Coordinates of C-alpha atoms in Angstrom, one line a residue:
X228 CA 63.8 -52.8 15.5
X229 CA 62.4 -55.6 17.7
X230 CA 62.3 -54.1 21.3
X231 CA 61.8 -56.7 24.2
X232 CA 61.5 -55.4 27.9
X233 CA 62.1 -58.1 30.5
X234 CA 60.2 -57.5 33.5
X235 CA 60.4 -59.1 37.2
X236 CA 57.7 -59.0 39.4
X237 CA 55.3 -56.1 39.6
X238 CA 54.5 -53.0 37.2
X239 CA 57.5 -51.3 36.5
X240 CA 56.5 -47.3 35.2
X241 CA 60.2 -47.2 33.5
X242 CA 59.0 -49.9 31.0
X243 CA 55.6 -48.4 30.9
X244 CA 57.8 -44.9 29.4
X245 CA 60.4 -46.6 27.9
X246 CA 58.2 -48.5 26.0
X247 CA 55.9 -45.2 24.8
X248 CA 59.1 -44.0 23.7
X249 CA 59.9 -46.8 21.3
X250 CA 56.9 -47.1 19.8
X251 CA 56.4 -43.4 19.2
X252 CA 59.8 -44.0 17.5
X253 CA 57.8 -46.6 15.1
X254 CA 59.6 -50.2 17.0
X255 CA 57.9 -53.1 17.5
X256 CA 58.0 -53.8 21.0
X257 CA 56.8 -56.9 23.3
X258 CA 56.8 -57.7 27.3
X259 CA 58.2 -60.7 28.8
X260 CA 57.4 -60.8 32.6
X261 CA 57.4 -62.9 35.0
X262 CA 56.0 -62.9 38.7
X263 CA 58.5 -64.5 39.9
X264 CA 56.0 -66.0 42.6
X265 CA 57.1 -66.4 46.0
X266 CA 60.6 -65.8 44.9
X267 CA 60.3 -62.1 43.5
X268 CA 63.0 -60.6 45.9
X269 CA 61.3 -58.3 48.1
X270 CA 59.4 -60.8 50.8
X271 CA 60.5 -64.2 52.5
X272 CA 61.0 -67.1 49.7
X273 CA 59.2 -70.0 49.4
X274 CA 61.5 -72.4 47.4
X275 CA 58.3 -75.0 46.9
X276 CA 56.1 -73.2 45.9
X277 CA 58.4 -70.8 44.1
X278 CA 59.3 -74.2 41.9
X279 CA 55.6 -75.0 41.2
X280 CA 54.6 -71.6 40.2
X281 CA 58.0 -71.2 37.7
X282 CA 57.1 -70.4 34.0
X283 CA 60.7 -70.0 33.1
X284 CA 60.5 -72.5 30.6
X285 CA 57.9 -71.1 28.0
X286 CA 58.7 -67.8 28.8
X287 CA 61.9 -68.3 27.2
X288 CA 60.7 -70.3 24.2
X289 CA 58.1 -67.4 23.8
X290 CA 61.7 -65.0 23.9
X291 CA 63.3 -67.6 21.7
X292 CA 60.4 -67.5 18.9
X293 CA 60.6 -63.8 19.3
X294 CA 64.1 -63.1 19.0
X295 CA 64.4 -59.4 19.7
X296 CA 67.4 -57.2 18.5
X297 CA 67.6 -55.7 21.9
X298 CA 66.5 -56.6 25.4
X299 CA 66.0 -54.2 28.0
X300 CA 65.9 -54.8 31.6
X301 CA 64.9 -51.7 34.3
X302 CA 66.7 -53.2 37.8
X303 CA 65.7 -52.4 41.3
X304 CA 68.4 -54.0 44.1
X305 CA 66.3 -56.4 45.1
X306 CA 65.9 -57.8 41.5
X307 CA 69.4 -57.4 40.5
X308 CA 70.5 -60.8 40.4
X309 CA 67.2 -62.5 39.4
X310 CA 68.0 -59.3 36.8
X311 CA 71.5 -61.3 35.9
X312 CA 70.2 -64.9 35.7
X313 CA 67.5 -63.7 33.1
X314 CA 69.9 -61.6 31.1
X315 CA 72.9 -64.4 31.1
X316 CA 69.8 -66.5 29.5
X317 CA 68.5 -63.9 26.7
X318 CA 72.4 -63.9 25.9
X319 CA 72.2 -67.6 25.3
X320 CA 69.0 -68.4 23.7
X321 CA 69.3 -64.4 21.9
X322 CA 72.6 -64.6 21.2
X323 CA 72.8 -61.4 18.5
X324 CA 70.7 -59.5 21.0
X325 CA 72.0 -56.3 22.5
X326 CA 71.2 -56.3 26.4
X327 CA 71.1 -53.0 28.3
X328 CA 70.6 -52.4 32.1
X329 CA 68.9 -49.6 33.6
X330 CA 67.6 -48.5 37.1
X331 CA 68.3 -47.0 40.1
X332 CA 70.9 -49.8 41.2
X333 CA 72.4 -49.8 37.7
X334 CA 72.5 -45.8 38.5
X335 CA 74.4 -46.2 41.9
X336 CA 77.2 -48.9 40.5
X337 CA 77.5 -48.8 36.7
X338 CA 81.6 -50.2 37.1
X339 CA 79.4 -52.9 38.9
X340 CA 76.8 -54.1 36.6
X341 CA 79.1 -53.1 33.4
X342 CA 81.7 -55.7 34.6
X343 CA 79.3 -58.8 33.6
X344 CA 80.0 -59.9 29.7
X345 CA 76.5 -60.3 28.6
X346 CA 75.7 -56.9 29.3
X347 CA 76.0 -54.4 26.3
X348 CA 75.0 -51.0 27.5
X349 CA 74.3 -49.6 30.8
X350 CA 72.0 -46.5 31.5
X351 CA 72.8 -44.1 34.3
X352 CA 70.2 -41.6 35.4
X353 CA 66.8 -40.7 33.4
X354 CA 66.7 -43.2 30.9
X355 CA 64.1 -41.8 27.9
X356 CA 67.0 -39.8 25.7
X357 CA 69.1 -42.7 26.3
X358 CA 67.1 -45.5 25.5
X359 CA 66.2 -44.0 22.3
X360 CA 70.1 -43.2 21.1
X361 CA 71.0 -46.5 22.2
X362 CA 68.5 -47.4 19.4
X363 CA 70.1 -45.3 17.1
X364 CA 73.3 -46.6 18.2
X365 CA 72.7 -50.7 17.0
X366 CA 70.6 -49.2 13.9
X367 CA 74.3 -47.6 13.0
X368 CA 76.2 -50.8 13.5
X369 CA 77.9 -50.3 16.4
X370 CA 79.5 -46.9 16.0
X371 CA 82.1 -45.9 18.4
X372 CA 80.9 -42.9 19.5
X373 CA 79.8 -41.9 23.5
X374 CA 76.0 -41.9 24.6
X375 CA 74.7 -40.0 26.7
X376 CA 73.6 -41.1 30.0
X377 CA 75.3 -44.5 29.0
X378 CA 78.3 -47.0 29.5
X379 CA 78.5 -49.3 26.3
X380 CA 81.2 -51.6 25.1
X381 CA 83.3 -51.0 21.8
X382 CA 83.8 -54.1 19.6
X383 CA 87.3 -54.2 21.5
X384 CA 85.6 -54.5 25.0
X385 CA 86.5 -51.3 26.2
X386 CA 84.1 -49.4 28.0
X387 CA 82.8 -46.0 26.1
X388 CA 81.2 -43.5 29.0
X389 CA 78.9 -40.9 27.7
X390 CA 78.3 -37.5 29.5
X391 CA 75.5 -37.2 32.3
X392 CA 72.9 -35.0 30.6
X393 CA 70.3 -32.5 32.7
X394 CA 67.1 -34.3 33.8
X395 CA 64.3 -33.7 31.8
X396 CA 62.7 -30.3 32.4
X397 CA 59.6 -30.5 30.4
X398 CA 57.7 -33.9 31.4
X399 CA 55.0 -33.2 29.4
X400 CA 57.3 -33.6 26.6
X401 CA 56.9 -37.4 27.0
X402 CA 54.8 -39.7 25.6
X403 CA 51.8 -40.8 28.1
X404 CA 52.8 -44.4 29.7
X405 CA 52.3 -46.9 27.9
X406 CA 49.8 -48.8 29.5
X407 CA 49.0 -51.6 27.1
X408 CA 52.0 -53.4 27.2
X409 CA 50.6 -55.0 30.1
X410 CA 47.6 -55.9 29.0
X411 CA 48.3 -59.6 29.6
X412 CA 49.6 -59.4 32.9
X413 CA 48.3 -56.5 34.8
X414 CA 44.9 -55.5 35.8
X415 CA 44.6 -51.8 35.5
X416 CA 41.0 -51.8 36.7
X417 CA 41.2 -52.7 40.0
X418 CA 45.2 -51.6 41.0
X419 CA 45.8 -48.3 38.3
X420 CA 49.1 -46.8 39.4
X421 CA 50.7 -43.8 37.9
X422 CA 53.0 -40.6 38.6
X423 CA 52.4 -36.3 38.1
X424 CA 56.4 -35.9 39.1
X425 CA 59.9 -36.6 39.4
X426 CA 62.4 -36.4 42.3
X427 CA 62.4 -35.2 45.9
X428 CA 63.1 -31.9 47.7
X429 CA 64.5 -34.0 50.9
X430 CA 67.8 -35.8 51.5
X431 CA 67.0 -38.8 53.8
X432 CA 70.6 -40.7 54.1
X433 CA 68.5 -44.1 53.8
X434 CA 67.4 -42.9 50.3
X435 CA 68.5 -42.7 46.4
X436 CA 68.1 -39.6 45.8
X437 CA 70.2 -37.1 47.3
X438 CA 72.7 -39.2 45.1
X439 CA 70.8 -39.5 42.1
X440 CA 69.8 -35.7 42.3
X441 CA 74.1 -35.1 41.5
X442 CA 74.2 -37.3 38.5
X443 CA 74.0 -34.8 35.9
X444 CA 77.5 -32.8 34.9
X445 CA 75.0 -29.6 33.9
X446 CA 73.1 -28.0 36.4
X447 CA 68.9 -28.8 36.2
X448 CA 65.9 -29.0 38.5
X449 CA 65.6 -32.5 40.1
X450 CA 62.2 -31.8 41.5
X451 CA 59.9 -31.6 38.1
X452 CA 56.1 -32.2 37.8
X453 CA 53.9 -32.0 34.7
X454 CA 50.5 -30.4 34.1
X455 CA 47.8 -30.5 35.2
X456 CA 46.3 -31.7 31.8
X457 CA 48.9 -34.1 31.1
X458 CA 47.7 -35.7 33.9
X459 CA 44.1 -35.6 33.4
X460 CA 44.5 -36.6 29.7
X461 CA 46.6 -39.8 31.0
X462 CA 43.5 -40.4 33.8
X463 CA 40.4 -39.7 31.4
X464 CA 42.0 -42.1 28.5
X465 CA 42.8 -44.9 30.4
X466 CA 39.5 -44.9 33.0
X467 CA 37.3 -45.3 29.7
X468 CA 39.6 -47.6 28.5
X469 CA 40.2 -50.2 31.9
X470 CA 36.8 -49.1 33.5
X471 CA 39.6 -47.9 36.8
X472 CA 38.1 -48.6 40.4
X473 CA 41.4 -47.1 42.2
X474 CA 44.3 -45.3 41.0
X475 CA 47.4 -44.9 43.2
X476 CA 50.0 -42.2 42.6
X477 CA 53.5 -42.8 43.2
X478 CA 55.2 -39.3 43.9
X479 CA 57.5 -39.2 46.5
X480 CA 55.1 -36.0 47.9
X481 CA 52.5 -35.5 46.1
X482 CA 51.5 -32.6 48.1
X483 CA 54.5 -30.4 47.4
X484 CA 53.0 -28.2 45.6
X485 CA 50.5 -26.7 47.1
X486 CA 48.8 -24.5 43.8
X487 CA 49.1 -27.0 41.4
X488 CA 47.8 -29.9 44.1
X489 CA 44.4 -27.6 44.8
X490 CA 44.1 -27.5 40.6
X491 CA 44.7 -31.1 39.8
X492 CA 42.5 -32.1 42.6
X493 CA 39.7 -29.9 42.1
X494 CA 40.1 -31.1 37.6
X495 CA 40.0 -34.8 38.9
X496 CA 37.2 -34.3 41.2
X497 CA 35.3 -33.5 38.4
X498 CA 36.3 -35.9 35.3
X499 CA 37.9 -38.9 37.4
X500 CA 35.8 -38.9 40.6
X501 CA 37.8 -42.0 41.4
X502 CA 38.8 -43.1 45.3
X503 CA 42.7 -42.9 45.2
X504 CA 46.2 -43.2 47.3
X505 CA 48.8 -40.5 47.5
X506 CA 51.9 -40.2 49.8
X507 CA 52.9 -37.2 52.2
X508 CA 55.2 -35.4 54.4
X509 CA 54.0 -34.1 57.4
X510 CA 55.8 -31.3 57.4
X511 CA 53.7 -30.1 54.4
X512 CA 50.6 -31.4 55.6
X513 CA 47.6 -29.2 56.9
X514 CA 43.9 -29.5 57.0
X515 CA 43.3 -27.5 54.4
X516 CA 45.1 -29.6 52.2
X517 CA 43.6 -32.6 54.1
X518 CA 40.2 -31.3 53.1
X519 CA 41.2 -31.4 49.5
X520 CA 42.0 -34.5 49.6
X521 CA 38.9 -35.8 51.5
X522 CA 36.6 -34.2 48.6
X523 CA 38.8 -35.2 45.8
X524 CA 37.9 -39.1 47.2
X525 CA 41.8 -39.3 48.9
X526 CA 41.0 -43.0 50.6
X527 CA 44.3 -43.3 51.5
X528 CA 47.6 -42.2 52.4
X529 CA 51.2 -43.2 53.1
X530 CA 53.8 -41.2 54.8
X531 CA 57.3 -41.8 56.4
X532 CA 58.0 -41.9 60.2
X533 CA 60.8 -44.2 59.9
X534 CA 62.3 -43.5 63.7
X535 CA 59.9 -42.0 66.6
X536 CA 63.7 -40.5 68.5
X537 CA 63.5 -36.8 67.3
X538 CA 67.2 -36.8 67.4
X539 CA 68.5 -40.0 65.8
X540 CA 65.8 -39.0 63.3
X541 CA 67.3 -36.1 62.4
X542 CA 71.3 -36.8 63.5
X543 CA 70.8 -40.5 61.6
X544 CA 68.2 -40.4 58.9
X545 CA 68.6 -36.6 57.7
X546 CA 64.6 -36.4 58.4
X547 CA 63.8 -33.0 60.4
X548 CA 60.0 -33.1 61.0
X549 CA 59.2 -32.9 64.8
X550 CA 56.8 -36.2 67.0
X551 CA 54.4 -32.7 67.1
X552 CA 54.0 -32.7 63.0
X553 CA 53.4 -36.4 62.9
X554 CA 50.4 -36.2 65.9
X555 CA 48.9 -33.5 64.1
X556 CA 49.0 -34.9 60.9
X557 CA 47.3 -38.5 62.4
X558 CA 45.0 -36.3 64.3
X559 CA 44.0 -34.7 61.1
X560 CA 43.8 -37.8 59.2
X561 CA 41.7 -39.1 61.6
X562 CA 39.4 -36.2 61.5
X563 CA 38.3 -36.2 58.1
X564 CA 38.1 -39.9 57.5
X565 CA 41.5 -40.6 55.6
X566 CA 43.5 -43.8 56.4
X567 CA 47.1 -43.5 57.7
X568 CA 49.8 -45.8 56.6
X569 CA 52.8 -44.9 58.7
X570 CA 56.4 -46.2 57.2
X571 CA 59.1 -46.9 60.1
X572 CA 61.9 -48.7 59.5
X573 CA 63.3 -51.2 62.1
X574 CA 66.5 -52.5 62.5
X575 CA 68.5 -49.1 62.0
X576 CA 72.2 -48.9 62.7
X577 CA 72.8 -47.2 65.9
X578 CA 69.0 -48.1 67.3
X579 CA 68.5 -49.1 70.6
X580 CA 65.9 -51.3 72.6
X581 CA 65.2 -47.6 73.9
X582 CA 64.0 -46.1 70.8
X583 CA 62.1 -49.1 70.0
X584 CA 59.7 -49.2 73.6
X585 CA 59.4 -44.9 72.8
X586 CA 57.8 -46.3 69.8
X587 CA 55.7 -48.3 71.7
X588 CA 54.7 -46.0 73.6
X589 CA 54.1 -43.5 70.9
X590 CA 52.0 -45.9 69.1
X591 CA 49.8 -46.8 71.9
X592 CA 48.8 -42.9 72.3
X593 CA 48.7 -41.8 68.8
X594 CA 48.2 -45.1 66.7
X595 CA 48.2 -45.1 62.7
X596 CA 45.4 -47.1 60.8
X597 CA 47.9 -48.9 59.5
X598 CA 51.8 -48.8 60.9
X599 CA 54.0 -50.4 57.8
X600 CA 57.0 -52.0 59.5
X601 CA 60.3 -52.2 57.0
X602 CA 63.3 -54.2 57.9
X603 CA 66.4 -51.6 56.9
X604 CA 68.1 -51.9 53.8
X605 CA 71.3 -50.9 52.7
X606 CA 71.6 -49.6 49.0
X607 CA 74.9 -48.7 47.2
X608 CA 75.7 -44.9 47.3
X609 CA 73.1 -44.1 50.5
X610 CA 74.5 -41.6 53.4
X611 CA 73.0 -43.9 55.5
X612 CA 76.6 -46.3 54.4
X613 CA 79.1 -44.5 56.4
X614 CA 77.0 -44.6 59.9
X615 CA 76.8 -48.6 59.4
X616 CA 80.5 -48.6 59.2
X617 CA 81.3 -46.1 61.8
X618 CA 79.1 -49.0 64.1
X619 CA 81.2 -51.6 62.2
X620 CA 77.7 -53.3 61.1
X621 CA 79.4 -52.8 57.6
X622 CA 83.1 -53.1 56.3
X623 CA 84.7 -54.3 53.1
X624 CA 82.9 -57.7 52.7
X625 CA 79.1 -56.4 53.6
X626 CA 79.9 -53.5 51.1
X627 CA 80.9 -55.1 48.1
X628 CA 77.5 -57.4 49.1
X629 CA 75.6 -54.6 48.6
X630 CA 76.6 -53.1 45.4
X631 CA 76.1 -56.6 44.4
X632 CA 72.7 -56.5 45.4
X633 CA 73.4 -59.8 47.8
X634 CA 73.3 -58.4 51.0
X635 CA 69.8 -58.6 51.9
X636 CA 66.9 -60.9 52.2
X637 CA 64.3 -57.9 51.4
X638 CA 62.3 -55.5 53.4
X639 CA 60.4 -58.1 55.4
X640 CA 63.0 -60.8 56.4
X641 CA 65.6 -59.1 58.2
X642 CA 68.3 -56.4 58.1
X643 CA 72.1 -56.5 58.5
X644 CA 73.2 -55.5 62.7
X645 CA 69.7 -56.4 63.6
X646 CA 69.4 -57.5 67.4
X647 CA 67.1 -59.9 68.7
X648 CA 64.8 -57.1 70.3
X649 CA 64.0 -55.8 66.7
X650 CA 62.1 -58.6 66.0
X651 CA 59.9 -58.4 68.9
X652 CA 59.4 -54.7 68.2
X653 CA 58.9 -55.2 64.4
X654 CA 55.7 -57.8 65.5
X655 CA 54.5 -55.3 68.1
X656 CA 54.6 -52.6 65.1
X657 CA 52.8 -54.5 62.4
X658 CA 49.7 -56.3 64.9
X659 CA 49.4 -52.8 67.2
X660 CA 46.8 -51.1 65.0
X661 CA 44.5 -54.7 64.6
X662 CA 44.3 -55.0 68.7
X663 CA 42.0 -53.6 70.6
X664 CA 42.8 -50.3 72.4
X665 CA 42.5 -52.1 75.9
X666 CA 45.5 -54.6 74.9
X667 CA 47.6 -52.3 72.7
X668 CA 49.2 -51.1 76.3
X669 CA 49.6 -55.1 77.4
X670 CA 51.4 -55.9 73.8
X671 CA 55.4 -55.3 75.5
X672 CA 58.7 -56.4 75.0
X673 CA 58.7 -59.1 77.4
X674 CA 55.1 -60.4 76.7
X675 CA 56.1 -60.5 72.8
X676 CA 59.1 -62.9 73.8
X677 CA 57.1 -65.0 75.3
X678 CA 55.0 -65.5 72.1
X679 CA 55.7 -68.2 70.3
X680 CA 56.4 -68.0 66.3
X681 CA 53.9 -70.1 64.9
X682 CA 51.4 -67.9 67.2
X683 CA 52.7 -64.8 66.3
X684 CA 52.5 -65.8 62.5
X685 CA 48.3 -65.9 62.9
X686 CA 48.8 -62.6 64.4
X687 CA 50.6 -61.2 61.7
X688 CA 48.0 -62.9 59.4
X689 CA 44.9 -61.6 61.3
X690 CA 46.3 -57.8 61.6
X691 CA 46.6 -57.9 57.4
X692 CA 43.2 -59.9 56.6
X693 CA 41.3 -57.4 59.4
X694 CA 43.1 -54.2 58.6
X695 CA 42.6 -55.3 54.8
X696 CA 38.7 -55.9 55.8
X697 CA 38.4 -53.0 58.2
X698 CA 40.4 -49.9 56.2
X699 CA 40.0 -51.4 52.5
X700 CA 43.8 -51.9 52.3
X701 CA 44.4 -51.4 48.3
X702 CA 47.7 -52.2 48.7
X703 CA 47.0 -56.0 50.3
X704 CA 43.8 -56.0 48.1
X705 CA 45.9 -55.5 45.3
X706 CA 48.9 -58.4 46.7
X707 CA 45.8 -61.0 47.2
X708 CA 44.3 -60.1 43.4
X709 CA 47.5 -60.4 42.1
X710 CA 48.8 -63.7 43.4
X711 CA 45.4 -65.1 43.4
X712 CA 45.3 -64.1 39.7
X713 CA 49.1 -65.2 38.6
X714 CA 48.8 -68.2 40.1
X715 CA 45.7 -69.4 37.8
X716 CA 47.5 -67.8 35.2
X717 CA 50.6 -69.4 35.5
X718 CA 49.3 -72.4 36.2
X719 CA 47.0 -72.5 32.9
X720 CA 50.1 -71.1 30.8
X721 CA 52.6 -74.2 32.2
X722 CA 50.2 -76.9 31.8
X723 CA 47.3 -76.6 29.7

């Protein structure tokens, strides 16, 4: 069977497996992506340049040449609908193509997505033993018979739900990701990203994955992690293969196990020896672990703050780590040479202009490298729903936005309920670690109103380009490379 994966944006680890799985299955399989540049849903559009840098038009005579019997397209929210407009296309220019949606959003509001007519078959939950019955399923002609994991059509439109297996126990079952698939798009060398587990021990209400974590009808482990030498065996291949300079690693804690972190870390110390980025919880975090990392070549890490009120945090978010955790896991950072990327999340229902200057002030005394301002988000089936209509920021309307995917501009443009003193705090958050120490303290509320825009846009642009310069950012080195390198790319492709 010809196999074609559809991809928006950035790297996109489902395809990467999905993919492995196909082809260990013996399937031809191809990639069509597209960047999407300046237009990719997550960050503030650009409609001009979005035009000039649109490849649209030969990537779908390159899909029309290829004509695959199934298209498959892995959806985030904030690629939903970009996810729709390609799809309705493929259904045009493909027309006896199968199209099946998976993804976390697909997950959260499958009577959603399954309502549109050029969809086929919808996957709910882990998608490998899906993907690869669905396969089964066209091969067969159609049959009528339930998948599991999966909504799907019958030739008489009605809608055929299959049971809600166990996750996946055993991840080293799996093939390795498939890494080549990208070999025309991505550059694994300098930006290598990759993950050891699946799921999360915590419940945050803003989050997927209490939700997710109840999908299956069986009872199973949510939290999963494979070996050691599954891991290494992915690492050692593909660093001989893309020459790797960095490798990030996309766990939602990749500290969580303490016995098999000390293992991994002491094997890749040895055979990978490559600087790398993890993310943490500081409830977890201690310096002996923060020592392991520091030899192991840990550059880098990421971890959630998301409100500095110890109360709303707990009360609002579902997040029970104490301010004493966080200071001691920034003062331990800073101790053995390890950047900090805090997350905190700004325009929250029930904030107030209150808990905003207590971050300020937290900041100023106990400041991250980097602090990583996100504007809040609203995704279908989050706890985080029902206290956003209890403050009627949400009701029936905003709702049946959201489980279209329509309700937001992305993390950086604004948030639904948002008051005019978020945006002043959300600029005092992102420039506080560039200034120096002597004007973090003079950086207020009223000062930052007083700032105008176009000023505080070359602020915004200094603090990246000098935290970038000063802390190595990977994650804006990576962001520059990438546009900087699409744009020549797309540009050669579209008119040369």
């Amino acid at each position: 069977m010809k196999i074609a994966f559809f991809n928006i944006g950035y790297e996109n680890l489902a395809t990467s497996m999905l993919s492995a799985v196909a082809k260990k299955e013996g399937h031809g399989v191809k990639l069509f992506h597209t960047p999407t540049m300046f237009k990719e849903g997550m960050t503030r559009e650009f409609p001009r340049l979005a035009t000039l840098f649109n490849y649209d038009k030969k990537l779908f005579q390159q899909i029309t040449d290829y004509q695959p019997d199934l298209i498959a397209f892995s959806v985030v929210t904030f690629h939903y609908q970009l996810s729709l407009h390609y799809a309705e296309i493929c259904r045009t220019i493909c027309p006896n193509a199968k199209i099946v949606f998976g993804g976390i959003h697909v997950s959260c509001v499958p009577e959603v997505v399954i309502e549109n007519e050029f969809i086929d078959y919808i996957v709910i939950g882990e998608g490998e033993i899906a993907f690869s019955e669905i396969i089964k399923h066209i091969e067969k002609g159609l049959a009528s018979e339930p998948i599991v994991n999966t909504w799907h059509k019958s030739k008489d439109g009605q809608i055929i739900k299959g049971r809600q297996a166990g996750f996946i126990q055993d991840l080293d079952s799996l093939p390795q990701f498939d890494k080549e698939i990208w070999a025309d798009f991505i550059f694994h060398n300098s930006y290598y990203i990759t993950i050891t587990s699946r799921g999360c021990p915590y419940d945050c209400s803003y989050c997927f994955n209490h939700f997710f974590k109840n999908l299956p009808e069986e009872k199973s482990n949510y939290v999963r992690r494979r070996s050691v030498n599954h891991v290494m065996e992915e690492l050692k291949t593909n660093k001989a293969k893309y020459n790797l300079q960095f490798i990030e690693f996309w766990d939602d804690i990749f500290i969580l196990d303490k016995k098999w972190l000390k293992e991994f870390l002491d094997a890749y110390k040895k055979e990978i020896a490559l600087p790398f980025k993890c993310y943490i919880h500081v409830n977890l975090f201690d310096e002996e672990i923060a020592i392991w990392l520091k030899e192991a070549g840990c550059k880098w890490v990421d971890f959630g703050i998301q409100h500095i009120n110890e109360d709303y945090r707990s009360q609002f978010l579902k997040r029970h780590e104490t301010n004493k955790n966080i200071i001691s896991t920034l003062k331990l950072l800073k101790k053995h040479g390890i950047v900090s990327f805090a997350d905190y999340i700004v325009g929250l229902p029930g904030d107030t202009i209150e808990h905003n200057e207590e971050a300020r002030l937290f900041f100023i005394e106990n400041t991250p490298d980097i602090i990583e301002p996100y504007w809040m988000s609203y995704h279908p089936q989050t706890e985080i729903i029902k206290k956003g209509n209890d403050l009627k920021i949400l009701n029936d309307e905003t709702m049946n936005l959201i489980n279209h995917a329509q309700a937001t501009d992305g993390y950086f443009t604004g948030a639904l309920g948002a008051k005019d003193f978020h945006k002043e705090y959300y600029f005092i958050f992102k420039v506080l670690p560039a200034l120096p120490v002597f004007l973090r303290k003079k950086l207020t509320y009223n000062i930052s109103k007083k700032i105008p825009y176009s000023i505080k846009l070359l602020f915004f642009m200094y603090s990246i380009l000098y935290l970038r310069y000063k802390y190595k950012n990977p994650r804006i080195n990576a962001v520059i490379s990438y546009y900087t390198k699409y744009a020549f790319w797309i540009l050669k492709n579209k008119f040369f």
